[in-house]
Amino acid sequence: MTNCIEISGLCKSYGDFALKNINLTLPGGSILGLIGENGAGKTTTIKCILNLIRRDAGEISLLGHDNVREEQLAKADIGFVLDECFFSDNLRPRDVGKILAPAYKSWDADLFRSYLDKFGLPEKKLVKEFSRGMKMKLSLSAALAHHPKLLILDEATAGLDPVVRDEILDEFLGFISDGDHAILMSSHITSDLEKVADYIAYIHRGEVVLSGAKDAILDSYGRVGCTAAQLETIDRADLLRTRKGAFGCEALVTDRAAFARKYPMLLVERTTLEDIMLFVGKGEAK
Amino acid sequence: MIGLIMKDILVMRKLLKSYLLLIVIYIILAYLDFFDYSFIITFVQIILAVMPISAFAYDEQSKWDRYAMSLPLGRSKVVGARYLFVLALTLFTVAMGLAGTALLYLAHQVDPLEMFVTLMVSTAIGLLLPTILLPLSYKLGAERARPYLYAIVFIPVIAFVLLVKAEIIDFSALNRLNGLSPTAILGGSTLLPLAGLAGLAVSYLISCRVAAGKEY
């Protein structure tokens, strides 16, 4: 199976912030969810992928093409939705079709119209009259209308209500169903990624601190709830991160089953991506 | 590239329509002897100066550059589209100017050579403004480039007036132009917009360099 995205050794420094040695792979037929706090480096990574900023080091290959040396080839089969709608308020959805059609050899005007219909977007209405959800649906219609093989989404579902988000997530699942297509999706809404992502990469302060198959992470990682006294009895090597609160302590463990066998008196539960983010973002190292 | 040129036209269609309407009204008023033809020419220059900056302002408002640079076009084509938009605008305004010239010649038997020369000079000046402003807009953005527009327009005018008042500029030299044949004047004036085009080509290369080094 071809990898749709291969990133190796990506570095980009801004002085006060740096992406450090990012390595990511996105196989065809899957969704990679990029999670991380604000300013962790998700958007910087996506900007490097789209060659909007110059990388200091590393290689990025999109659908087998280098994203800088073969930029036009690399981007020809990519659809992207960034964190906002870039279409001027004075434009109408049908104008967007006219603008983008010459940019893509494989632009499908009928498909674009069918997405507009599907998402209930009036062709002749001005963008300035659209809600945020409608603008995102317009961006998504524009991103899908040239039959891309890879979708790159940066906070595409942020600020949308659960119904619209669910509708868009269904569209994503339909998109990757043929096995060749893939999606890189950065999002703060970890519950969305738990629904649709196959792989998760967690970027924290410019570094990938966790990367792997989502199911494997969620099946393996666990959250331990205990008292401060109980926490002291646990071997530090068995803990990844800890959090101490007024009413008790919590710890993140990487192997839930092994932990439960070793400490049968302690309750260890399944964890969520949000828990993992909170442990890494706010917790203490073991 | 065609799509990006179309984008500029579609985003500014209301503005373009209102300018077109004003040009038509001015031509009619000039035809009815309410206005001098040179007024239309000045208006055409203003359009050529303002529209590219407006295009950048609209782009900044919607952060279009980030989207455009993500398309499979390459930075030079995105920049090229803006220059082609300026050229399309120039062609349009020249066509309107020529139509006005023809109309006034047919109606009032006004000297077409004088009007043609005025049109060519104004087109050359009209091309000079984006030649300087487009690289500045790529470098600084529309808002920070706007003061330069006023500087480019007003500093030479003020300098010219001061030089005339100080009697440094001698207008008698212009009388020598009267001795030139109409063909020479016609040829010479046609060269002016061509020089403007050459300047625009150099400006394009500078803008490409600026855009290539920029992060979006």
Short mmCIF file of C-alpha atoms in Angstrom, two decimals:
data_model
loop_
_atom_site.label_atom_id
_atom_site.label_comp_id
_atom_site.label_asym_id
_atom_site.label_seq_id
_atom_site.Cartn_x
_atom_site.Cartn_y
_atom_site.Cartn_z
CA MET A 1 0.00 0.00 0.00
CA THR A 2 1.36 3.47 -0.95
CA ASN A 3 1.88 6.03 1.74
CA CYS A 4 -0.03 9.22 0.98
CA ILE A 5 2.16 11.30 3.29
CA GLU A 6 5.70 10.58 4.41
CA ILE A 7 7.38 13.14 6.65
CA SER A 8 10.86 12.49 7.95
CA GLY A 9 13.06 14.64 10.14
CA LEU A 10 10.96 17.78 9.65
CA CYS A 11 12.38 20.77 11.51
CA LYS A 12 11.27 24.38 11.44
CA SER A 13 12.39 27.03 13.88
CA TYR A 14 10.88 30.43 14.62
CA GLY A 15 13.27 31.26 17.43
CA ASP A 16 10.85 31.02 20.34
CA PHE A 17 9.17 27.94 18.89
CA ALA A 18 10.44 25.02 16.87
CA LEU A 19 9.15 21.89 15.23
CA LYS A 20 11.66 19.21 16.14
CA ASN A 21 12.31 16.14 14.07
CA ILE A 22 8.72 15.36 13.06
CA ASN A 23 8.27 11.92 11.52
CA LEU A 24 4.82 10.93 10.28
CA THR A 25 3.44 8.41 7.84
CA LEU A 26 -0.10 8.26 6.51
CA PRO A 27 -0.97 5.05 4.65
CA GLY A 28 -3.69 5.03 1.96
CA GLY A 29 -7.20 4.19 3.12
CA SER A 30 -6.76 5.75 6.53
CA ILE A 31 -7.25 8.89 8.58
CA LEU A 32 -4.42 10.34 10.65
CA GLY A 33 -5.57 12.61 13.44
CA LEU A 34 -3.14 15.30 14.53
CA ILE A 35 -3.79 16.42 18.07
CA GLY A 36 -2.07 18.93 20.31
CA GLU A 37 -2.58 22.11 22.29
CA ASN A 38 -2.85 25.55 20.70
CA GLY A 39 0.58 26.53 19.43
CA ALA A 40 1.91 22.97 19.69
CA GLY A 41 2.89 22.88 16.01
CA LYS A 42 -0.04 21.26 14.18
CA THR A 43 -0.70 24.17 11.82
CA THR A 44 3.04 24.72 11.31
CA THR A 45 3.33 21.07 10.27
CA ILE A 46 0.42 21.47 7.83
CA LYS A 47 1.92 24.70 6.46
CA CYS A 48 5.19 22.84 5.84
CA ILE A 49 3.26 20.07 4.07
CA LEU A 50 1.53 22.63 1.80
CA ASN A 51 4.86 24.45 1.25
CA LEU A 52 3.45 27.66 2.69
CA ILE A 53 6.51 28.02 4.90
CA ARG A 54 10.09 26.93 4.31
CA ARG A 55 11.29 23.97 6.34
CA ASP A 56 14.73 24.09 7.91
CA ALA A 57 15.35 20.38 7.50
CA GLY A 58 13.64 17.13 6.59
CA GLU A 59 11.74 15.62 3.69
CA ILE A 60 8.03 15.64 2.87
CA SER A 61 6.56 13.39 0.24
CA LEU A 62 2.92 13.68 -0.84
CA LEU A 63 1.49 10.87 -2.95
CA GLY A 64 5.06 9.97 -3.93
CA HIS A 65 6.13 13.50 -4.90
CA ASP A 66 8.41 15.87 -3.03
CA ASN A 67 6.26 18.76 -1.85
CA VAL A 68 8.83 21.43 -2.79
CA ARG A 69 10.70 20.13 -5.82
CA GLU A 70 7.53 18.69 -7.42
CA GLU A 71 5.06 21.06 -5.79
CA GLN A 72 2.49 21.18 -8.58
CA LEU A 73 2.48 17.39 -9.07
CA ALA A 74 2.32 16.84 -5.31
CA LYS A 75 -0.62 19.19 -4.90
CA ALA A 76 -2.61 18.16 -7.98
CA ASP A 77 -4.39 15.35 -6.14
CA ILE A 78 -4.71 17.05 -2.78
CA GLY A 79 -7.76 18.74 -1.38
CA PHE A 80 -7.38 21.02 1.63
CA VAL A 81 -9.59 22.76 4.12
CA LEU A 82 -7.77 25.13 6.44
CA ASP A 83 -8.97 26.67 9.68
CA GLU A 84 -11.05 29.38 8.02
CA CYS A 85 -12.96 30.15 4.86
CA PHE A 86 -10.73 31.99 2.40
CA PHE A 87 -13.43 32.90 -0.09
CA SER A 88 -14.23 36.60 -0.15
CA ASP A 89 -17.62 37.69 1.17
CA ASN A 90 -18.39 39.05 -2.31
CA LEU A 91 -18.23 35.62 -3.93
CA ARG A 92 -20.97 33.07 -4.47
CA PRO A 93 -20.50 29.27 -4.45
CA ARG A 94 -20.84 29.15 -8.24
CA ASP A 95 -18.02 31.75 -8.47
CA VAL A 96 -15.82 29.46 -6.39
CA GLY A 97 -16.37 26.75 -9.01
CA LYS A 98 -15.33 29.14 -11.80
CA ILE A 99 -12.20 30.21 -9.91
CA LEU A 100 -10.98 26.72 -9.02
CA ALA A 101 -11.89 24.87 -12.23
CA PRO A 102 -8.82 26.14 -14.18
CA ALA A 103 -6.51 25.35 -11.23
CA TYR A 104 -7.25 21.61 -11.29
CA LYS A 105 -7.08 19.42 -14.41
CA SER A 106 -9.53 16.99 -12.86
CA TRP A 107 -12.06 19.58 -11.66
CA ASP A 108 -15.56 18.13 -11.86
CA ALA A 109 -18.17 20.91 -12.07
CA ASP A 110 -21.04 18.41 -11.71
CA LEU A 111 -19.46 16.90 -8.61
CA PHE A 112 -18.98 20.40 -7.13
CA ARG A 113 -22.65 21.20 -7.77
CA SER A 114 -23.70 17.86 -6.28
CA TYR A 115 -21.75 18.65 -3.08
CA LEU A 116 -23.38 22.09 -2.93
CA ASP A 117 -26.78 20.39 -3.24
CA LYS A 118 -25.86 17.71 -0.71
CA PHE A 119 -24.74 20.32 1.84
CA GLY A 120 -27.71 22.58 1.07
CA LEU A 121 -25.59 25.51 -0.14
CA PRO A 122 -27.42 27.87 -2.52
CA GLU A 123 -25.24 28.48 -5.59
CA LYS A 124 -26.21 32.13 -5.92
CA LYS A 125 -26.06 33.21 -2.29
CA LEU A 126 -23.17 35.45 -1.24
CA VAL A 127 -20.56 33.92 1.07
CA LYS A 128 -21.07 36.79 3.53
CA GLU A 129 -24.59 35.48 4.19
CA PHE A 130 -23.27 32.01 5.10
CA SER A 131 -22.92 30.69 8.64
CA ARG A 132 -19.58 29.26 9.76
CA GLY A 133 -20.89 25.76 9.13
CA MET A 134 -21.96 26.68 5.59
CA LYS A 135 -18.57 28.26 4.89
CA MET A 136 -16.81 25.10 6.03
CA LYS A 137 -19.12 22.99 3.86
CA LEU A 138 -18.31 25.26 0.91
CA SER A 139 -14.58 24.86 1.59
CA LEU A 140 -15.06 21.11 1.78
CA SER A 141 -17.06 21.02 -1.48
CA ALA A 142 -14.24 22.98 -3.14
CA ALA A 143 -11.66 20.59 -1.68
CA LEU A 144 -13.46 17.46 -2.91
CA ALA A 145 -14.58 18.54 -6.38
CA HIS A 146 -11.37 17.60 -8.21
CA HIS A 147 -11.41 13.96 -7.03
CA PRO A 148 -8.43 14.34 -4.66
CA LYS A 149 -6.65 11.32 -3.26
CA LEU A 150 -5.52 13.07 -0.12
CA LEU A 151 -7.40 15.52 2.07
CA ILE A 152 -5.55 17.83 4.43
CA LEU A 153 -7.77 19.41 7.07
CA ASP A 154 -6.66 21.93 9.65
CA GLU A 155 -9.28 22.41 12.36
CA ALA A 156 -11.94 21.95 9.70
CA THR A 157 -14.64 20.98 12.18
CA ALA A 158 -13.83 23.62 14.82
CA GLY A 159 -16.78 25.79 15.79
CA LEU A 160 -19.35 23.58 14.09
CA ASP A 161 -22.37 22.15 15.84
CA PRO A 162 -22.46 18.37 16.51
CA VAL A 163 -24.99 17.73 13.71
CA VAL A 164 -22.89 19.44 11.03
CA ARG A 165 -19.72 17.84 12.41
CA ASP A 166 -21.29 14.40 12.25
CA GLU A 167 -22.41 15.05 8.66
CA ILE A 168 -18.88 16.09 7.67
CA LEU A 169 -17.27 13.16 9.51
CA ASP A 170 -19.54 10.78 7.57
CA GLU A 171 -18.29 12.42 4.39
CA PHE A 172 -14.69 11.76 5.49
CA LEU A 173 -15.41 8.10 6.17
CA GLY A 174 -16.98 7.81 2.72
CA PHE A 175 -13.91 9.48 1.21
CA ILE A 176 -11.39 6.93 2.51
CA SER A 177 -13.59 3.89 1.90
CA ASP A 178 -11.93 2.90 -1.39
CA GLY A 179 -8.56 2.20 0.21
CA ASP A 180 -6.45 4.61 -1.88
CA HIS A 181 -7.63 7.85 -0.33
CA ALA A 182 -6.39 9.26 2.95
CA ILE A 183 -7.02 12.17 5.28
CA LEU A 184 -4.69 14.13 7.53
CA MET A 185 -6.88 15.90 10.02
CA SER A 186 -5.80 18.21 12.79
CA SER A 187 -8.41 18.84 15.45
CA HIS A 188 -8.91 19.89 19.02
CA ILE A 189 -12.11 17.90 19.12
CA THR A 190 -10.60 14.59 20.15
CA SER A 191 -14.01 12.89 20.24
CA ASP A 192 -14.25 13.45 16.46
CA LEU A 193 -10.89 11.77 15.97
CA GLU A 194 -11.92 8.90 18.23
CA LYS A 195 -14.85 8.38 15.87
CA VAL A 196 -13.02 8.44 12.56
CA ALA A 197 -9.21 8.36 12.90
CA ASP A 198 -7.16 5.22 12.30
CA TYR A 199 -3.91 6.74 13.50
CA ILE A 200 -3.12 9.45 16.02
CA ALA A 201 -0.10 11.71 16.28
CA TYR A 202 0.11 13.94 19.32
CA ILE A 203 2.31 17.00 18.89
CA HIS A 204 3.41 18.67 22.10
CA ARG A 205 5.70 21.71 22.10
CA GLY A 206 6.85 21.00 18.56
CA GLU A 207 7.56 17.31 19.06
CA VAL A 208 5.60 14.15 18.34
CA VAL A 209 5.17 12.68 21.81
CA LEU A 210 2.75 9.94 20.86
CA SER A 211 2.11 8.29 17.52
CA GLY A 212 0.40 5.07 16.57
CA ALA A 213 -2.81 3.27 15.68
CA LYS A 214 -5.71 4.86 17.54
CA ASP A 215 -7.26 1.55 18.60
CA ALA A 216 -3.94 0.28 19.89
CA ILE A 217 -3.44 3.47 21.92
CA LEU A 218 -6.94 3.45 23.38
CA ASP A 219 -6.84 -0.33 24.04
CA SER A 220 -3.48 -0.10 25.74
CA TYR A 221 -3.37 3.21 27.63
CA GLY A 222 -5.18 3.48 30.95
CA ARG A 223 -6.06 5.99 33.63
CA VAL A 224 -5.50 5.10 37.26
CA GLY A 225 -7.47 6.86 39.97
CA CYS A 226 -5.93 6.64 43.45
CA THR A 227 -4.98 8.47 46.62
CA ALA A 228 -1.68 10.25 47.11
CA ALA A 229 -0.60 7.46 49.46
CA GLN A 230 -1.45 4.76 46.89
CA LEU A 231 0.41 6.71 44.19
CA GLU A 232 3.55 6.59 46.33
CA THR A 233 3.38 2.77 46.37
CA ILE A 234 3.39 2.49 42.57
CA ASP A 235 6.67 1.82 40.82
CA ARG A 236 7.45 5.04 38.84
CA ALA A 237 8.53 2.94 35.85
CA ASP A 238 4.91 1.79 35.50
CA LEU A 239 3.60 5.35 35.14
CA LEU A 240 3.82 7.72 32.20
CA ARG A 241 2.39 10.89 33.73
CA THR A 242 0.65 11.83 36.99
CA ARG A 243 -1.80 14.50 38.10
CA LYS A 244 -2.39 15.44 41.72
CA GLY A 245 -5.64 17.15 42.71
CA ALA A 246 -7.38 18.21 45.91
CA PHE A 247 -9.50 15.05 45.96
CA GLY A 248 -7.02 12.47 44.81
CA CYS A 249 -4.45 11.56 42.20
CA GLU A 250 -4.54 10.22 38.67
CA ALA A 251 -1.91 8.53 36.59
CA LEU A 252 -1.54 7.61 32.94
CA VAL A 253 -0.21 4.15 32.16
CA THR A 254 0.82 2.78 28.79
CA ASP A 255 -0.13 -0.87 29.36
CA ARG A 256 -3.48 -1.06 31.11
CA ALA A 257 -3.69 -4.85 31.24
CA ALA A 258 -0.18 -5.30 32.64
CA PHE A 259 -0.83 -2.56 35.21
CA ALA A 260 -4.08 -4.21 36.33
CA ARG A 261 -2.28 -7.53 36.82
CA LYS A 262 0.53 -5.95 38.82
CA TYR A 263 -1.71 -3.69 40.95
CA PRO A 264 -5.03 -5.59 41.34
CA MET A 265 -6.09 -3.35 44.23
CA LEU A 266 -6.07 -0.23 41.99
CA LEU A 267 -8.76 0.64 39.48
CA VAL A 268 -7.45 1.26 35.99
CA GLU A 269 -9.89 2.44 33.33
CA ARG A 270 -9.90 2.93 29.60
CA THR A 271 -8.69 6.36 28.69
CA THR A 272 -9.59 8.86 25.99
CA LEU A 273 -7.46 10.99 23.72
CA GLU A 274 -8.57 14.01 25.72
CA ASP A 275 -7.31 12.36 28.94
CA ILE A 276 -3.98 11.65 27.30
CA MET A 277 -3.74 15.27 26.13
CA LEU A 278 -4.58 16.53 29.62
CA PHE A 279 -2.01 14.23 31.25
CA VAL A 280 0.72 15.30 28.85
CA GLY A 281 -0.30 18.97 28.76
CA LYS A 282 -1.03 19.53 32.44
CA GLY A 283 0.35 16.50 34.25
CA GLU A 284 3.75 15.87 35.75
CA ALA A 285 6.38 13.52 34.46
CA LYS A 286 6.47 10.32 36.54
CA MET B 1 -4.02 31.38 -13.57
CA ILE B 2 -7.21 32.18 -15.46
CA GLY B 3 -9.17 31.24 -12.35
CA LEU B 4 -7.21 33.68 -10.21
CA ILE B 5 -7.71 36.51 -12.71
CA MET B 6 -11.40 35.62 -12.74
CA LYS B 7 -11.33 35.73 -8.93
CA ASP B 8 -10.11 39.34 -8.96
CA ILE B 9 -12.83 40.29 -11.44
CA LEU B 10 -15.57 38.44 -9.52
CA VAL B 11 -14.54 39.84 -6.13
CA MET B 12 -14.47 43.39 -7.51
CA ARG B 13 -17.32 43.06 -10.00
CA LYS B 14 -19.43 45.71 -8.23
CA LEU B 15 -16.51 48.14 -8.18
CA LEU B 16 -15.70 47.40 -11.84
CA LYS B 17 -19.33 47.87 -12.86
CA SER B 18 -19.51 51.23 -11.08
CA TYR B 19 -16.25 52.39 -12.72
CA LEU B 20 -17.54 51.26 -16.11
CA LEU B 21 -20.77 53.17 -15.54
CA LEU B 22 -18.83 56.29 -14.56
CA ILE B 23 -16.59 56.05 -17.64
CA VAL B 24 -19.67 55.77 -19.87
CA ILE B 25 -21.27 58.75 -18.11
CA TYR B 26 -18.06 60.79 -18.48
CA ILE B 27 -17.83 59.91 -22.20
CA ILE B 28 -21.46 61.00 -22.66
CA LEU B 29 -20.79 64.22 -20.73
CA ALA B 30 -17.64 64.85 -22.79
CA TYR B 31 -19.73 64.19 -25.93
CA LEU B 32 -22.22 66.81 -24.68
CA ASP B 33 -19.30 69.20 -24.01
CA PHE B 34 -19.81 69.19 -20.22
CA PHE B 35 -16.38 67.69 -19.60
CA ASP B 36 -13.03 67.83 -21.23
CA TYR B 37 -11.73 64.55 -22.63
CA SER B 38 -8.66 64.81 -20.39
CA PHE B 39 -10.96 64.37 -17.39
CA ILE B 40 -11.82 60.85 -18.59
CA ILE B 41 -8.14 60.11 -19.10
CA THR B 42 -7.38 61.18 -15.51
CA PHE B 43 -10.19 58.97 -14.28
CA VAL B 44 -8.77 56.02 -16.20
CA GLN B 45 -5.42 56.60 -14.52
CA ILE B 46 -7.07 56.58 -11.10
CA ILE B 47 -8.76 53.26 -11.87
CA LEU B 48 -5.46 51.73 -12.95
CA ALA B 49 -3.79 52.99 -9.78
CA VAL B 50 -6.49 51.99 -7.33
CA MET B 51 -7.70 48.60 -8.59
CA PRO B 52 -4.54 46.52 -7.97
CA ILE B 53 -4.27 47.91 -4.42
CA SER B 54 -7.97 47.15 -3.89
CA ALA B 55 -7.36 43.59 -5.12
CA PHE B 56 -4.62 43.18 -2.51
CA ALA B 57 -6.88 44.67 0.18
CA TYR B 58 -9.65 42.17 -0.64
CA ASP B 59 -7.10 39.34 -0.57
CA GLU B 60 -5.81 40.44 2.80
CA GLN B 61 -9.32 40.61 4.19
CA SER B 62 -10.08 37.01 3.25
CA LYS B 63 -6.45 35.81 3.69
CA TRP B 64 -6.69 34.59 0.10
CA ASP B 65 -2.92 34.39 -0.44
CA ARG B 66 -2.62 31.43 1.94
CA TYR B 67 -5.32 29.60 -0.03
CA ALA B 68 -3.92 30.56 -3.44
CA MET B 69 -0.40 29.47 -2.47
CA SER B 70 -1.81 26.10 -1.40
CA LEU B 71 -3.22 25.46 -4.89
CA PRO B 72 -1.20 23.41 -7.39
CA LEU B 73 -0.03 26.48 -9.28
CA GLY B 74 3.28 27.63 -7.81
CA ARG B 75 4.03 31.09 -6.47
CA SER B 76 5.10 32.66 -9.77
CA LYS B 77 1.75 31.79 -11.36
CA VAL B 78 -0.18 33.28 -8.45
CA VAL B 79 1.88 36.47 -8.82
CA GLY B 80 1.55 36.30 -12.62
CA ALA B 81 -2.23 36.18 -12.33
CA ARG B 82 -2.24 39.51 -10.47
CA TYR B 83 -0.07 41.08 -13.19
CA LEU B 84 -2.32 39.67 -15.92
CA PHE B 85 -5.27 41.19 -14.09
CA VAL B 86 -3.51 44.59 -14.25
CA LEU B 87 -2.84 44.04 -17.97
CA ALA B 88 -6.46 43.07 -18.59
CA LEU B 89 -7.53 46.21 -16.75
CA THR B 90 -5.11 48.30 -18.83
CA LEU B 91 -6.40 46.82 -22.08
CA PHE B 92 -9.96 47.46 -20.96
CA THR B 93 -9.31 51.10 -20.03
CA VAL B 94 -7.33 51.71 -23.24
CA ALA B 95 -10.20 50.20 -25.24
CA MET B 96 -12.63 52.50 -23.44
CA GLY B 97 -10.30 55.44 -24.07
CA LEU B 98 -10.03 54.60 -27.77
CA ALA B 99 -13.80 54.21 -28.02
CA GLY B 100 -14.19 57.65 -26.40
CA THR B 101 -11.61 59.10 -28.80
CA ALA B 102 -13.43 57.66 -31.82
CA LEU B 103 -16.79 58.90 -30.56
CA LEU B 104 -15.58 62.42 -29.89
CA TYR B 105 -13.74 62.53 -33.21
CA LEU B 106 -16.88 61.49 -35.09
CA ALA B 107 -19.12 63.86 -33.12
CA HIS B 108 -16.94 66.92 -32.70
CA GLN B 109 -14.09 66.45 -35.14
CA VAL B 110 -11.68 66.79 -32.18
CA ASP B 111 -8.04 66.27 -33.11
CA PRO B 112 -7.69 62.45 -32.70
CA LEU B 113 -3.88 62.61 -32.61
CA GLU B 114 -3.86 64.84 -29.54
CA MET B 115 -6.38 62.61 -27.78
CA PHE B 116 -4.45 59.47 -28.76
CA VAL B 117 -1.19 60.89 -27.43
CA THR B 118 -2.91 61.88 -24.18
CA LEU B 119 -4.33 58.35 -23.88
CA MET B 120 -0.93 56.72 -24.49
CA VAL B 121 0.81 58.99 -21.96
CA SER B 122 -1.87 58.30 -19.36
CA THR B 123 -1.67 54.54 -20.03
CA ALA B 124 2.10 54.65 -19.53
CA ILE B 125 1.65 56.50 -16.23
CA GLY B 126 -1.16 54.08 -15.35
CA LEU B 127 1.25 51.17 -15.89
CA LEU B 128 4.01 52.87 -13.93
CA LEU B 129 1.93 52.91 -10.74
CA PRO B 130 1.33 49.13 -10.50
CA THR B 131 4.92 48.58 -11.65
CA ILE B 132 6.04 50.17 -8.38
CA LEU B 133 3.07 49.27 -6.18
CA LEU B 134 2.72 45.53 -6.85
CA PRO B 135 6.15 44.50 -5.50
CA LEU B 136 5.56 46.84 -2.54
CA SER B 137 2.17 45.23 -1.90
CA TYR B 138 3.72 41.76 -1.98
CA LYS B 139 6.44 42.90 0.38
CA LEU B 140 4.42 45.05 2.78
CA GLY B 141 0.75 44.17 2.23
CA ALA B 142 -1.98 46.44 0.87
CA GLU B 143 -2.39 48.66 3.90
CA ARG B 144 1.28 49.43 4.37
CA ALA B 145 1.80 49.89 0.61
CA ARG B 146 -1.06 52.39 0.29
CA PRO B 147 0.93 55.44 1.56
CA TYR B 148 3.47 54.73 -1.19
CA LEU B 149 0.65 55.14 -3.74
CA TYR B 150 0.08 58.68 -2.49
CA ALA B 151 3.84 59.31 -2.40
CA ILE B 152 4.24 58.08 -5.99
CA VAL B 153 1.38 60.28 -7.19
CA PHE B 154 1.94 63.44 -5.15
CA ILE B 155 5.73 63.77 -4.77
CA PRO B 156 6.40 63.98 -8.55
CA VAL B 157 3.47 66.43 -8.97
CA ILE B 158 4.70 68.67 -6.13
CA ALA B 159 8.29 68.42 -7.41
CA PHE B 160 7.13 69.29 -10.93
CA VAL B 161 5.15 72.32 -9.73
CA LEU B 162 8.09 73.54 -7.64
CA LEU B 163 10.51 73.10 -10.54
CA VAL B 164 8.17 75.03 -12.85
CA LYS B 165 7.81 77.83 -10.29
CA ALA B 166 11.57 77.96 -9.85
CA GLU B 167 11.77 78.19 -13.66
CA ILE B 168 14.07 75.19 -13.78
CA ILE B 169 11.77 73.44 -16.27
CA ASP B 170 11.74 75.22 -19.59
CA PHE B 171 8.51 74.62 -21.50
CA SER B 172 9.87 76.24 -24.64
CA ALA B 173 11.68 72.98 -25.37
CA LEU B 174 8.25 71.41 -25.88
CA ASN B 175 7.67 73.72 -28.87
CA ARG B 176 10.16 71.59 -30.77
CA LEU B 177 7.54 68.80 -30.66
CA ASN B 178 5.36 70.91 -32.97
CA GLY B 179 7.94 70.36 -35.67
CA LEU B 180 7.56 66.59 -35.53
CA SER B 181 5.45 64.81 -38.12
CA PRO B 182 2.15 63.22 -36.95
CA THR B 183 3.63 59.79 -37.77
CA ALA B 184 6.61 60.44 -35.49
CA ILE B 185 4.32 61.64 -32.69
CA LEU B 186 2.05 58.62 -33.17
CA GLY B 187 5.02 56.22 -33.14
CA GLY B 188 6.68 57.92 -30.18
CA SER B 189 3.53 57.96 -28.09
CA THR B 190 2.84 54.29 -28.83
CA LEU B 191 6.27 53.47 -27.45
CA LEU B 192 5.39 54.93 -24.04
CA PRO B 193 2.94 52.17 -22.97
CA LEU B 194 5.39 49.61 -24.38
CA ALA B 195 8.05 51.04 -22.04
CA GLY B 196 5.43 50.77 -19.28
CA LEU B 197 4.93 47.09 -20.18
CA ALA B 198 8.67 46.47 -20.04
CA GLY B 199 8.71 48.07 -16.59
CA LEU B 200 5.82 45.84 -15.54
CA ALA B 201 7.77 42.76 -16.69
CA VAL B 202 10.72 43.75 -14.47
CA SER B 203 8.27 44.46 -11.64
CA TYR B 204 6.81 40.92 -12.09
CA LEU B 205 10.23 39.36 -11.64
CA ILE B 206 10.80 41.40 -8.46
CA SER B 207 7.36 40.40 -7.10
CA CYS B 208 8.09 36.72 -7.85
CA ARG B 209 11.29 37.02 -5.85
CA VAL B 210 9.45 38.67 -2.96
CA ALA B 211 6.68 36.01 -3.00
CA ALA B 212 9.23 33.17 -3.20
CA GLY B 213 10.88 34.35 0.01
CA LYS B 214 7.64 34.93 1.88
CA GLU B 215 5.94 32.60 4.37
CA TYR B 216 2.15 32.32 4.28
#
